[in-house]
mmCIF file of C-alpha atoms in Angstrom:
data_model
loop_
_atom_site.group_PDB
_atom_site.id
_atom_site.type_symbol
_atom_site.label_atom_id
_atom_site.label_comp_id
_atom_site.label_asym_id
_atom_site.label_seq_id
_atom_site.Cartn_x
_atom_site.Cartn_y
_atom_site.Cartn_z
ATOM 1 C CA UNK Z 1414 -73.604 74.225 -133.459
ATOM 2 C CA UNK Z 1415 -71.953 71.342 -134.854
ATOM 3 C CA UNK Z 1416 -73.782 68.269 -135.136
ATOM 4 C CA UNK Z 1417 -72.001 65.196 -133.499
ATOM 5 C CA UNK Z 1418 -72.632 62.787 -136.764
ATOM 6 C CA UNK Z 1419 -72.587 64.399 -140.309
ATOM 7 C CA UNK Z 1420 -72.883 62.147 -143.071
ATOM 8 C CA UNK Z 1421 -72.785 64.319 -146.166
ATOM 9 C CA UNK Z 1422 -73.582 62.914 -149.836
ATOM 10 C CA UNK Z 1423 -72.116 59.390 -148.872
ATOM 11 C CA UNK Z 1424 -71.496 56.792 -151.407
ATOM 12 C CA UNK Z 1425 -70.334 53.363 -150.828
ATOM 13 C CA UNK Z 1426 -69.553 50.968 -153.992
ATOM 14 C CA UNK Z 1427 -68.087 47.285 -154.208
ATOM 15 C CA UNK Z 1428 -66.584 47.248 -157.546
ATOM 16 C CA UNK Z 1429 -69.225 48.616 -159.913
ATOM 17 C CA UNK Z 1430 -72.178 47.611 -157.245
ATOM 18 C CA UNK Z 1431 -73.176 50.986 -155.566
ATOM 19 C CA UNK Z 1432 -74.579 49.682 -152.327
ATOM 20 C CA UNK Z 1433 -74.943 53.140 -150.460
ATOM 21 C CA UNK Z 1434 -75.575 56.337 -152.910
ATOM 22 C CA UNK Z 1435 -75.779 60.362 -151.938
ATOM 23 C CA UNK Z 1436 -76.702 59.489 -148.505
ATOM 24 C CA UNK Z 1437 -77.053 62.628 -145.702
ATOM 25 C CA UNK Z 1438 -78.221 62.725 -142.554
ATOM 26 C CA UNK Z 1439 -77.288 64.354 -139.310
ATOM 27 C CA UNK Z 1440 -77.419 63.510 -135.509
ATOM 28 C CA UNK Z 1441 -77.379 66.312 -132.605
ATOM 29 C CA UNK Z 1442 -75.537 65.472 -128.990
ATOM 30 C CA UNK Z 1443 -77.605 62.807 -127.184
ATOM 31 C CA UNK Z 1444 -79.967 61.919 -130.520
ATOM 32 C CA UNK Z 1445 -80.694 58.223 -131.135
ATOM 33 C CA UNK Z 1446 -81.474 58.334 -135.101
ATOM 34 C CA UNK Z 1447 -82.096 54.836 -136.609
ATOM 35 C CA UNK Z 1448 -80.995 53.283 -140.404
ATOM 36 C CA UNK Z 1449 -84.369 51.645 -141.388
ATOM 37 C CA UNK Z 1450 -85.114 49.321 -144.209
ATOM 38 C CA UNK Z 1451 -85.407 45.839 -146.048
ATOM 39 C CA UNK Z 1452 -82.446 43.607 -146.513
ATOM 40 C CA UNK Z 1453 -80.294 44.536 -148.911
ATOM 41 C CA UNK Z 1454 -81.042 48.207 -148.732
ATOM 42 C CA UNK Z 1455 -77.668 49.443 -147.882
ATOM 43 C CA UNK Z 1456 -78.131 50.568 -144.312
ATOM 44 C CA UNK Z 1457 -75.670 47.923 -142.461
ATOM 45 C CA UNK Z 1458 -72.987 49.299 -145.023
ATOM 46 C CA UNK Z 1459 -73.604 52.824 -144.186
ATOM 47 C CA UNK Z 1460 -73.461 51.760 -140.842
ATOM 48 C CA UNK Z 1461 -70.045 50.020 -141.271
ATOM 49 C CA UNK Z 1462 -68.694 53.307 -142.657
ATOM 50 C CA UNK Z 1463 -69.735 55.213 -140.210
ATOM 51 C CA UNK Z 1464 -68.064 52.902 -137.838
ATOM 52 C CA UNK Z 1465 -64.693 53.244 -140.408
ATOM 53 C CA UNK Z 1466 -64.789 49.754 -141.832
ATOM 54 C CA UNK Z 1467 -65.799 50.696 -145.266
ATOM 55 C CA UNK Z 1468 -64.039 53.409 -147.552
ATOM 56 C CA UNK Z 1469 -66.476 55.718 -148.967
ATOM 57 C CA UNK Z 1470 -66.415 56.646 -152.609
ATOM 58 C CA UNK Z 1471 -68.251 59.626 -152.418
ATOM 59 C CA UNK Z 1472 -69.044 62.225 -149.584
ATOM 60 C CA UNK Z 1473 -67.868 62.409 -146.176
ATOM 61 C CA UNK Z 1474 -68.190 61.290 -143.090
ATOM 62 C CA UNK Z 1475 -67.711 63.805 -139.789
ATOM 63 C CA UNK Z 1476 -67.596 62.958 -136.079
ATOM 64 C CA UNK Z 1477 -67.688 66.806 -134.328
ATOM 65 C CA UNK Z 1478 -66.791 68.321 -137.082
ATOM 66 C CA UNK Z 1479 -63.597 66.210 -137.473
ATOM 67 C CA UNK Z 1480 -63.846 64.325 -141.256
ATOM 68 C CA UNK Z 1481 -63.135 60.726 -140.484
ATOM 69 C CA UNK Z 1482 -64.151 59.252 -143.866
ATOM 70 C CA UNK Z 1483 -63.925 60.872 -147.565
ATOM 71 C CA UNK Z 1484 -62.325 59.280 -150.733
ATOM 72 C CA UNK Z 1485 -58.716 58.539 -149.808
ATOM 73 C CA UNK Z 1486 -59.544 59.382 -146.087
ATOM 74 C CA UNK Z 1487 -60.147 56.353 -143.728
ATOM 75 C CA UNK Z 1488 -59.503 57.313 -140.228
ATOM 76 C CA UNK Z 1489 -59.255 53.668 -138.459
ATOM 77 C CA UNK Z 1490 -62.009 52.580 -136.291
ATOM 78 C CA UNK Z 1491 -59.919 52.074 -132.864
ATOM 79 C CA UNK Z 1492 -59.614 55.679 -133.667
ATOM 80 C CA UNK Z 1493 -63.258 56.539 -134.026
ATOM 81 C CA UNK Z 1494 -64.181 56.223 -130.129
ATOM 82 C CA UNK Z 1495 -67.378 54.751 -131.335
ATOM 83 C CA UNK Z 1496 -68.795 51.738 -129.705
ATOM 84 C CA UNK Z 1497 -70.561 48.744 -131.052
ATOM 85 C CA UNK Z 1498 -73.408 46.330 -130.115
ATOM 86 C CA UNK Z 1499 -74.050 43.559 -132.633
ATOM 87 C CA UNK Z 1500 -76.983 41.123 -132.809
ATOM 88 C CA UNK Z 1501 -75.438 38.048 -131.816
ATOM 89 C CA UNK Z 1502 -74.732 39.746 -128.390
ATOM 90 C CA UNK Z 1503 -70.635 38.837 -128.781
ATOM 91 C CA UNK Z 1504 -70.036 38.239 -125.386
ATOM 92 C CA UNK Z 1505 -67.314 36.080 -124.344
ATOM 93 C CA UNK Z 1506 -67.697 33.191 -122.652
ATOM 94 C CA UNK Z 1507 -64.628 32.878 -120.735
ATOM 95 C CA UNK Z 1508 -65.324 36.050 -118.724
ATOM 96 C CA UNK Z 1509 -67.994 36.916 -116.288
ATOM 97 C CA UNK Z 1510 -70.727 39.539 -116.705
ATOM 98 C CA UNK Z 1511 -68.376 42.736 -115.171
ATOM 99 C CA UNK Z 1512 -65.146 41.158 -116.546
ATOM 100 C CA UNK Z 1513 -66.955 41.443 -120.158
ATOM 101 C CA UNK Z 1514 -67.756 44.944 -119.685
ATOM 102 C CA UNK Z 1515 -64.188 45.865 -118.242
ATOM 103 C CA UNK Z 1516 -62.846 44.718 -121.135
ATOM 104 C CA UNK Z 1517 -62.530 48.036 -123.124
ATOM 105 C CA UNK Z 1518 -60.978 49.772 -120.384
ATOM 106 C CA UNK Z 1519 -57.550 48.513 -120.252
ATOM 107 C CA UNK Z 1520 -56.362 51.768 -119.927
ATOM 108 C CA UNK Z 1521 -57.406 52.585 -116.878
ATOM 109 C CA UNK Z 1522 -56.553 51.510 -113.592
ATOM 110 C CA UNK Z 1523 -58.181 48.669 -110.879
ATOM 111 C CA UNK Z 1524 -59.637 51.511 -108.861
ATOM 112 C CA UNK Z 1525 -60.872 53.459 -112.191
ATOM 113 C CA UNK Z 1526 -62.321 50.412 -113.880
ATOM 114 C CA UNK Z 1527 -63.349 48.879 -110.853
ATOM 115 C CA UNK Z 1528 -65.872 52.162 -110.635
ATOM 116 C CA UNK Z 1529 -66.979 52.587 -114.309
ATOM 117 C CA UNK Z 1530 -68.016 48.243 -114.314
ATOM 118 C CA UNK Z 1531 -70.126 49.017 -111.130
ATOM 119 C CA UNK Z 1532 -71.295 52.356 -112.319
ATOM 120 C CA UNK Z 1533 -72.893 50.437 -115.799
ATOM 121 C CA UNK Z 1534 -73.902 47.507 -114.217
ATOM 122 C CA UNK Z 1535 -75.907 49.717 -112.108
ATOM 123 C CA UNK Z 1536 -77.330 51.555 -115.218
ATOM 124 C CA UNK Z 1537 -78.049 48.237 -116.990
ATOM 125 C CA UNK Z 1538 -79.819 46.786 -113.475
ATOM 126 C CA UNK Z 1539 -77.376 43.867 -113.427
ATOM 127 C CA UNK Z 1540 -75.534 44.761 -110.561
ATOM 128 C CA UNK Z 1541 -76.808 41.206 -109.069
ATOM 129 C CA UNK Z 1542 -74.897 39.838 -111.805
ATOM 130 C CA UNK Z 1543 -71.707 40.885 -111.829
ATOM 131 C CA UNK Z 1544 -69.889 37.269 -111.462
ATOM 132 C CA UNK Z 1545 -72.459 35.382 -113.649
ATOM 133 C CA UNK Z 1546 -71.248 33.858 -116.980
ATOM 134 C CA UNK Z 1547 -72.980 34.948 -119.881
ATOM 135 C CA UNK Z 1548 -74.552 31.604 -120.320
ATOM 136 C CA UNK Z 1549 -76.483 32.075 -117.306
ATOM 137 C CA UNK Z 1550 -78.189 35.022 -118.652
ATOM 138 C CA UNK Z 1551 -81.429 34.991 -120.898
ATOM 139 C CA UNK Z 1552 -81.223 37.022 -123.760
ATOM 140 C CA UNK Z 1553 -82.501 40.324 -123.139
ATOM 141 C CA UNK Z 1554 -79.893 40.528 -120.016
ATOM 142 C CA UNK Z 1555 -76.962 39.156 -122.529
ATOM 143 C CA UNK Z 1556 -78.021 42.581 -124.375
ATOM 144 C CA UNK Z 1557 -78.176 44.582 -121.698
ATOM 145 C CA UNK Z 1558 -74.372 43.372 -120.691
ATOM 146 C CA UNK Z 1559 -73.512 43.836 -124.236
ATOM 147 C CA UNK Z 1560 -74.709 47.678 -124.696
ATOM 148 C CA UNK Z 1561 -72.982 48.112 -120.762
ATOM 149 C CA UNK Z 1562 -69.762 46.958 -121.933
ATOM 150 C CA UNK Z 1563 -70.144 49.490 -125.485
ATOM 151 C CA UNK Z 1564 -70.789 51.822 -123.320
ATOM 152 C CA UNK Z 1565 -68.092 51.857 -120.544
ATOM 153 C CA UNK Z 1566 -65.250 53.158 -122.685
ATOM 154 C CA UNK Z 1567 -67.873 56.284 -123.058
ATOM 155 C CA UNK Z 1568 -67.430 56.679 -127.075
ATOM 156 C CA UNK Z 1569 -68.347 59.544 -128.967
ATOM 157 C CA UNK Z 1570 -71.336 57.285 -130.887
ATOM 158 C CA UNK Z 1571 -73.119 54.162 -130.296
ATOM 159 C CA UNK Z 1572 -73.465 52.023 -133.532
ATOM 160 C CA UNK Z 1573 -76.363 48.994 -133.286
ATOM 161 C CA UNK Z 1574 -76.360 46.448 -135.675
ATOM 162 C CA UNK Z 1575 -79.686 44.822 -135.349
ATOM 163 C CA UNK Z 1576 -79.155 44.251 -131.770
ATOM 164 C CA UNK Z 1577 -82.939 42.195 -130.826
ATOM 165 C CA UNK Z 1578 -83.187 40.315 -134.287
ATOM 166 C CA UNK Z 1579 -82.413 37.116 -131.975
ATOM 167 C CA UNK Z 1580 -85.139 37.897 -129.344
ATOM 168 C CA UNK Z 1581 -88.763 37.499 -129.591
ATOM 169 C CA UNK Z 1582 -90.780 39.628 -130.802
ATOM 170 C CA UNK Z 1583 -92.437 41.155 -127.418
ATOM 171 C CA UNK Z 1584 -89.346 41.215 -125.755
ATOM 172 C CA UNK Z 1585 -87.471 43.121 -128.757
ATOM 173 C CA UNK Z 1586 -90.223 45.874 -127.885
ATOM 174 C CA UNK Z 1587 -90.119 45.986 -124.638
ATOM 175 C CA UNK Z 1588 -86.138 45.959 -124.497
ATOM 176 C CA UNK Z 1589 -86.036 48.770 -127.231
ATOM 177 C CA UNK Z 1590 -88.080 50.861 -125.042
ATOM 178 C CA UNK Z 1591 -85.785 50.060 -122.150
ATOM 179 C CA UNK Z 1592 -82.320 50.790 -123.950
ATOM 180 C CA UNK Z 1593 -84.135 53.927 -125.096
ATOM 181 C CA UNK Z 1594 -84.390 54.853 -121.315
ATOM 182 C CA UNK Z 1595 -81.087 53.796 -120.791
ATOM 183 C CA UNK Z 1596 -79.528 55.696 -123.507
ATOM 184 C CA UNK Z 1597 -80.871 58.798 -123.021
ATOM 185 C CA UNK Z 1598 -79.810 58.397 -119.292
ATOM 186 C CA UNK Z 1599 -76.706 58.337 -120.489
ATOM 187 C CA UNK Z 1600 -76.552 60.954 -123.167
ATOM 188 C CA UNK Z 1601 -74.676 59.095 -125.775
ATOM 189 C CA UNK Z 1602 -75.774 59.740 -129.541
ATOM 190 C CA UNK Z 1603 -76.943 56.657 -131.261
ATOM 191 C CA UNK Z 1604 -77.134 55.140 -134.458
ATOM 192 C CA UNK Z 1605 -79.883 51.669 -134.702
ATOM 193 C CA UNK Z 1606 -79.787 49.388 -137.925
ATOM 194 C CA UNK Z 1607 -83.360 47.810 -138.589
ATOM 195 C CA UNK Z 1608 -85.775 46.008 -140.679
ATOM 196 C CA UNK Z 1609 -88.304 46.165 -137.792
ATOM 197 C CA UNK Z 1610 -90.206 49.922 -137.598
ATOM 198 C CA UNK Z 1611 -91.986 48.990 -134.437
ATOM 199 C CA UNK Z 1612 -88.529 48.660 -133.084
ATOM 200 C CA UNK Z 1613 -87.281 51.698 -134.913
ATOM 201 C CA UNK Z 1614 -90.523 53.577 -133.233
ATOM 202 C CA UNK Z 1615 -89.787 52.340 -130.020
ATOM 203 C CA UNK Z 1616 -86.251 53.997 -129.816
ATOM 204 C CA UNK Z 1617 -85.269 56.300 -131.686
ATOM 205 C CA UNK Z 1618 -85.932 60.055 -132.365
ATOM 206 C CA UNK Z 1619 -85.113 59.836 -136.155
ATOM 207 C CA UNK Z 1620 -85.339 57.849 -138.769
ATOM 208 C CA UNK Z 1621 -83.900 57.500 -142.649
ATOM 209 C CA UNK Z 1622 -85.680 55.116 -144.525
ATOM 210 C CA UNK Z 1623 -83.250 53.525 -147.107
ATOM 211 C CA UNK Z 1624 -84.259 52.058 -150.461
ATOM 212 C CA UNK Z 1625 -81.878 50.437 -153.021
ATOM 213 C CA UNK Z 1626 -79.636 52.624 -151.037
ATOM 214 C CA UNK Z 1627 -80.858 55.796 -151.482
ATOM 215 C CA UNK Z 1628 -82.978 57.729 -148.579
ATOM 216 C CA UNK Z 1629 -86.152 56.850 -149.612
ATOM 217 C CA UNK Z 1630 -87.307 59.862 -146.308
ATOM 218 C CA UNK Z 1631 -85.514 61.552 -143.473
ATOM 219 C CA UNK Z 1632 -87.967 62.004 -141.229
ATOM 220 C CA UNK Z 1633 -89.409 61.659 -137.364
ATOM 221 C CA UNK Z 1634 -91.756 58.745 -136.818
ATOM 222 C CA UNK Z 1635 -95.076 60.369 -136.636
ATOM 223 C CA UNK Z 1636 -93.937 62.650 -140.087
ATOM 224 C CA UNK Z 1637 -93.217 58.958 -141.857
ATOM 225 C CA UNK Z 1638 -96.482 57.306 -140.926
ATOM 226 C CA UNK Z 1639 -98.948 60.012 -141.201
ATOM 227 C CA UNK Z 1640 -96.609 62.377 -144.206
ATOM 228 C CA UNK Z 1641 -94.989 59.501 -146.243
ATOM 229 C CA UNK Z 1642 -92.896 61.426 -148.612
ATOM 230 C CA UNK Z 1643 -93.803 58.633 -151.928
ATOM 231 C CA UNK Z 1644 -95.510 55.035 -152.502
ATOM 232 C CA UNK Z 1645 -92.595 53.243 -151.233
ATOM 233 C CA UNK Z 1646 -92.374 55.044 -147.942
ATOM 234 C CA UNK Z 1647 -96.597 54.719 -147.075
ATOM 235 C CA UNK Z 1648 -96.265 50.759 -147.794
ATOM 236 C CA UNK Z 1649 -93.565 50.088 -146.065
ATOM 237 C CA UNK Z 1650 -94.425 51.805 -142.961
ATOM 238 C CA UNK Z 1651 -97.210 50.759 -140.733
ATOM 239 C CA UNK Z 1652 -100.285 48.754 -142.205
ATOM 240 C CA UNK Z 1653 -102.145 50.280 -144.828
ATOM 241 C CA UNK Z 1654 -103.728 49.443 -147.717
ATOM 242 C CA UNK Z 1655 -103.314 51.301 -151.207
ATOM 243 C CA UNK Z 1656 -106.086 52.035 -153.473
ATOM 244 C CA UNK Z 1657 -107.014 53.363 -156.721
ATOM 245 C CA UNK Z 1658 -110.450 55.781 -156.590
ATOM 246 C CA UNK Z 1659 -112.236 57.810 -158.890
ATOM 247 C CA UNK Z 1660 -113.455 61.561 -158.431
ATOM 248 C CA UNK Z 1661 -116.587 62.194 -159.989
ATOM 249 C CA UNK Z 1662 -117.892 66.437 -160.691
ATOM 250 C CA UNK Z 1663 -119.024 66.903 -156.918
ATOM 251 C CA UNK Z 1664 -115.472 65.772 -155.590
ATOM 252 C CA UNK Z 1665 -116.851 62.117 -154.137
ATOM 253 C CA UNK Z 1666 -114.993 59.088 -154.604
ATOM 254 C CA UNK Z 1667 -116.406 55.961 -155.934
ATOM 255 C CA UNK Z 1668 -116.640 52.799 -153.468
ATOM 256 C CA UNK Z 1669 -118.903 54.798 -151.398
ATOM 257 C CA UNK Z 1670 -115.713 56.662 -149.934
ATOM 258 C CA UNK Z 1671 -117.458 59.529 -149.898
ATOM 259 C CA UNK Z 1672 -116.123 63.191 -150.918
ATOM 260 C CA UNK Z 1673 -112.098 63.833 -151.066
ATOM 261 C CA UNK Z 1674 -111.354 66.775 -148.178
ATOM 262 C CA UNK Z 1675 -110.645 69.897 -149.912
ATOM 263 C CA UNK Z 1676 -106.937 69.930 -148.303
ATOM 264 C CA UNK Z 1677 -106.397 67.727 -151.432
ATOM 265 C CA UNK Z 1678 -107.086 70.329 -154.180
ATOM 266 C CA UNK Z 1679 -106.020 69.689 -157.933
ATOM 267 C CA UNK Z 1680 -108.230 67.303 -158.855
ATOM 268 C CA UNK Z 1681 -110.321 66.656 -161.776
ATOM 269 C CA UNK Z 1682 -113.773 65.399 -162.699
ATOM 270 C CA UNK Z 1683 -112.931 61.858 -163.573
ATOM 271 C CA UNK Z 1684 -109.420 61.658 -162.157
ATOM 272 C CA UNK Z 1685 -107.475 58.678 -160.905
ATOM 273 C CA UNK Z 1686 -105.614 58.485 -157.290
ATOM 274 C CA UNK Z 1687 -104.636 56.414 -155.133
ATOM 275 C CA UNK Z 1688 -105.393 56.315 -151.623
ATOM 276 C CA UNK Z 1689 -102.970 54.880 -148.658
ATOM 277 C CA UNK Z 1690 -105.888 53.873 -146.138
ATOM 278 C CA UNK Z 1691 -105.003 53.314 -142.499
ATOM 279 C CA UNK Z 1692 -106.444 50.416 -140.866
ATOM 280 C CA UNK Z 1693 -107.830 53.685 -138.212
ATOM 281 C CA UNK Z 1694 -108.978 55.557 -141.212
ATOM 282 C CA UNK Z 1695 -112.212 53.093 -141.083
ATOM 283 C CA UNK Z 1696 -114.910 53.380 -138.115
ATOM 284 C CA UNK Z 1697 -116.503 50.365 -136.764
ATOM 285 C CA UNK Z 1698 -120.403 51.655 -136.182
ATOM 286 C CA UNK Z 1699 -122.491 49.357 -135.077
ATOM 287 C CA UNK Z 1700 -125.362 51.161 -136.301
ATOM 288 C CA UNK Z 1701 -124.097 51.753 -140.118
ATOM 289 C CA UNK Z 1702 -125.825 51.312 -142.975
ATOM 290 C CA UNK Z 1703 -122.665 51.578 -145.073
ATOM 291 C CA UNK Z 1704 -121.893 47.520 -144.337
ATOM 292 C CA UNK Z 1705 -118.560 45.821 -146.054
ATOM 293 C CA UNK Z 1706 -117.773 42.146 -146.898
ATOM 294 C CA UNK Z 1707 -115.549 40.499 -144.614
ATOM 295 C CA UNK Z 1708 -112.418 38.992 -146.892
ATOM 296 C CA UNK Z 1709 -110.354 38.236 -143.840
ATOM 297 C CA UNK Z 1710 -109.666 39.083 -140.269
ATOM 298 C CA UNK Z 1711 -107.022 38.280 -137.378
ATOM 299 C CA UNK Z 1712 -107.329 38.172 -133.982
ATOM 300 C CA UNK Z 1713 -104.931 40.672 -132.387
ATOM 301 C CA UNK Z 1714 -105.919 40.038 -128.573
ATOM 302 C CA UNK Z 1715 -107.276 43.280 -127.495
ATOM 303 C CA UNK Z 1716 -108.183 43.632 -131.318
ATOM 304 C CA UNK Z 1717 -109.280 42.259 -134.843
ATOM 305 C CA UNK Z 1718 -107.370 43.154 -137.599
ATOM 306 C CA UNK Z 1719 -110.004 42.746 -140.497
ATOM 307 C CA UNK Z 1720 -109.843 43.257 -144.391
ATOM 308 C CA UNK Z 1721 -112.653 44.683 -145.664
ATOM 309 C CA UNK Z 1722 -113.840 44.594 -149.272
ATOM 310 C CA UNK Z 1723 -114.926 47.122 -151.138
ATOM 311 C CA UNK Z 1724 -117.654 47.118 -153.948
ATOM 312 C CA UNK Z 1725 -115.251 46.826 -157.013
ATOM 313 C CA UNK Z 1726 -112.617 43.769 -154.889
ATOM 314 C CA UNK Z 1727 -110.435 46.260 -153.293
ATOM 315 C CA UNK Z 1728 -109.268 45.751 -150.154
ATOM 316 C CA UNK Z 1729 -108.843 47.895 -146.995
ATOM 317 C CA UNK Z 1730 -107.946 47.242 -143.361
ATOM 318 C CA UNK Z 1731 -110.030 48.233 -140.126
ATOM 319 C CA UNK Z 1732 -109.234 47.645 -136.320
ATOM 320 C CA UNK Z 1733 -111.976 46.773 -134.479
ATOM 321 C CA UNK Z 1734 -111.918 46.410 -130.533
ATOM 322 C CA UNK Z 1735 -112.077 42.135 -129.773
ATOM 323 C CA UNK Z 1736 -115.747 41.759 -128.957
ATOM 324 C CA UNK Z 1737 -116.681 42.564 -131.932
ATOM 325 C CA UNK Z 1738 -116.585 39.148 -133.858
ATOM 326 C CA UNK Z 1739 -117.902 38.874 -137.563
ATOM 327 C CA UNK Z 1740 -117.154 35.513 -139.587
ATOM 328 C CA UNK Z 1741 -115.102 35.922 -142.910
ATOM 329 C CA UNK Z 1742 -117.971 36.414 -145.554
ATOM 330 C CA UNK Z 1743 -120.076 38.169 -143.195
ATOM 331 C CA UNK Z 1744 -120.801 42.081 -143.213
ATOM 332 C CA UNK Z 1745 -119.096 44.613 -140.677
ATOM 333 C CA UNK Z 1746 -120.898 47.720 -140.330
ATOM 334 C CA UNK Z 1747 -118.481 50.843 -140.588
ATOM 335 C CA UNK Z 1748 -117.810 54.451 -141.435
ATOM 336 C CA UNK Z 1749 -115.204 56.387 -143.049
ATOM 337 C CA UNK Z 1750 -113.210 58.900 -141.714
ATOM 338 C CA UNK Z 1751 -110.902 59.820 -144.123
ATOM 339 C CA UNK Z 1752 -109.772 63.543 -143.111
ATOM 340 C CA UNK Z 1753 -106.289 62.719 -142.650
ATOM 341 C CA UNK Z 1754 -106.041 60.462 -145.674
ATOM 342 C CA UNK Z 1755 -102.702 60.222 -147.904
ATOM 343 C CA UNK Z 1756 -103.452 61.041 -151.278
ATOM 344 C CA UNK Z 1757 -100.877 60.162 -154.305
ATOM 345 C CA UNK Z 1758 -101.414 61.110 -157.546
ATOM 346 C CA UNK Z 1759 -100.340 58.567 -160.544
#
């Protein structure tokens, strides 16, 4: 089967500046897949030549087969049927909610458009709305009208340029989860720029994890958090803490980590690694006698979010539920469970 989005070996340079490099990744009918990473990384130029405003250098760029992009191939992007939702909402103000997402449909007649505004104001659950201005809407329904109106014109791909970075920080999760629902509802294959992972988690099935533009790992969600591919992948995603531990002759790691699990073979009496420790990876037991220094803690609600110090200054984190409340410089009682632990070799 051919996948809807194939983005084979893709380079993108400015000059002598590569800012994409041997890029691939696929997306199958219906698949939201997200471009993840830190500024500068590359991924909202990818994502413009995906959408056929950048020429690629290298690689190419297919849409159902079809190669819209390869060096001294740019297929235009009115051409593309792809659709587009940008952070800063790009509404316009001198139309009303259903007259914004009617826009894209000049093609079709009153009767026609008339039905496809109602049916995705329905889908968007602004229906209510329909003859509001955009300044009358908060934020997260300003998105909603702006993915309804993307979506009308029914294009082959969806293309999200960091489409919550304006919205707080709660409402950015709950919305991705929403346009999630709404997208698969809808069956339209989608691409999401980020910096935020919780985001990225949230809402999409895939992710590529771009660094210096290069794919740092292609991977789903749970693979990236619990099976970081490298160093760069384990600290970027989730919380964590990396550490360096010793192995003595009976396989047990120094800070009173106790033995490495013998899924981690190879190593050597003496031997250096480093350790990417989960803030779940450490217990709280109240009846412990294996009792850390508090170096710092944060009150998460439900939780505390504590760092931990090891014997030699190393830190750690551990979750603890809220009720249990230790001052900084006091001692939390805890236990390791470090089963599951990523293990990188120097």
């Amino acid at each position: 089967m051919t996948s809807q989005l194939a983005v084979q070996q893709v380079s993108v340079h400015y000059g002598d500046f590569a800012a994409v490099t041997d890029v691939s990744m696929q997306l199958e009918p219906g698949q939201i897949g997200c471009l993840l990473g830190p500024s500068g990384c590359g991924k909202t130029t990818l994502l413009r030549a995906i959408a056929g405003f950048e020429p690629v250098s290298a690689g190419q760029i297919a849409l159902h087969g079809q190669i819209l992009s390869a060096p001294g191939k740019l297929t235009p992007p009115e051409q593309r049927r792809v659709g587009m939702v940008f952070q800063d909402f790009a509404l316009f103000p001198h139309l009303n909610v259903e007259r914004n997402i009617g826009f894209g449909l000049a093609g079709m007649n009153r009767e026609e458009r008339r039905q496809r505004v109602a049916e995705f104001l329905d889908l968007v659950g602004l229906a209510q709305y329909a003859k509001a201005w955009p300044h009358e809407l908060s934020g997260g329904q300003q998105q909603r009208v702006s993915l309804a109106r993307a979506l009308a014109p029914r294009p082959e791909i969806l293309l999200m340029d960091e489409p919550f970075s304006s919205l707080d920080t709660e409402l950015r999760e709950q919305l991705a989860g929403e346009v999630r629902e709404l997208l698969k509802e809808s069956r339209v294959t989608t691409i999401l720029v980020t910096h935020d992972q919780y985001e990225a988690f949230a809402m999409t099935d895939h992710v590529t994890l771009l660094q210096e533009g290069r794919v740092a790992q292609s991977d789903t969600p749970y693979n990236l958090y619990h099976n970081p591919a490298n160093e760069f992948v384990a600290e970027f995603i989730g919380q964590g803490a990396m550490i360096s531990v010793t192995i003595d002759e009976a396989g047990n790691m120094d800070n009173q980590l106790g033995p490495l699990d013998r899924a981690h073979d190879h190593w050597q009496p003496g031997q250096s690694l480093k350790l990417l420790i989960r803030p779940d990876d450490i217990e709280y037991v109240s009846h412990s006698e294996l009792r850390l220094k508090v170096a710092g803690k944060a009150f998460r609600g439900a939780q505390y979010l504590y760092e931990l110090a090891l014997a030699d200054g190393q830190r750690v984190p551990c979750l603890t539920p809220s009720h249990v409340d230790v001052a900084v410089g006091g001692e939390l009682p805890v236990h390791f469970d470090l089963r599951h632990v990523v293990v990188f070799r120097p």
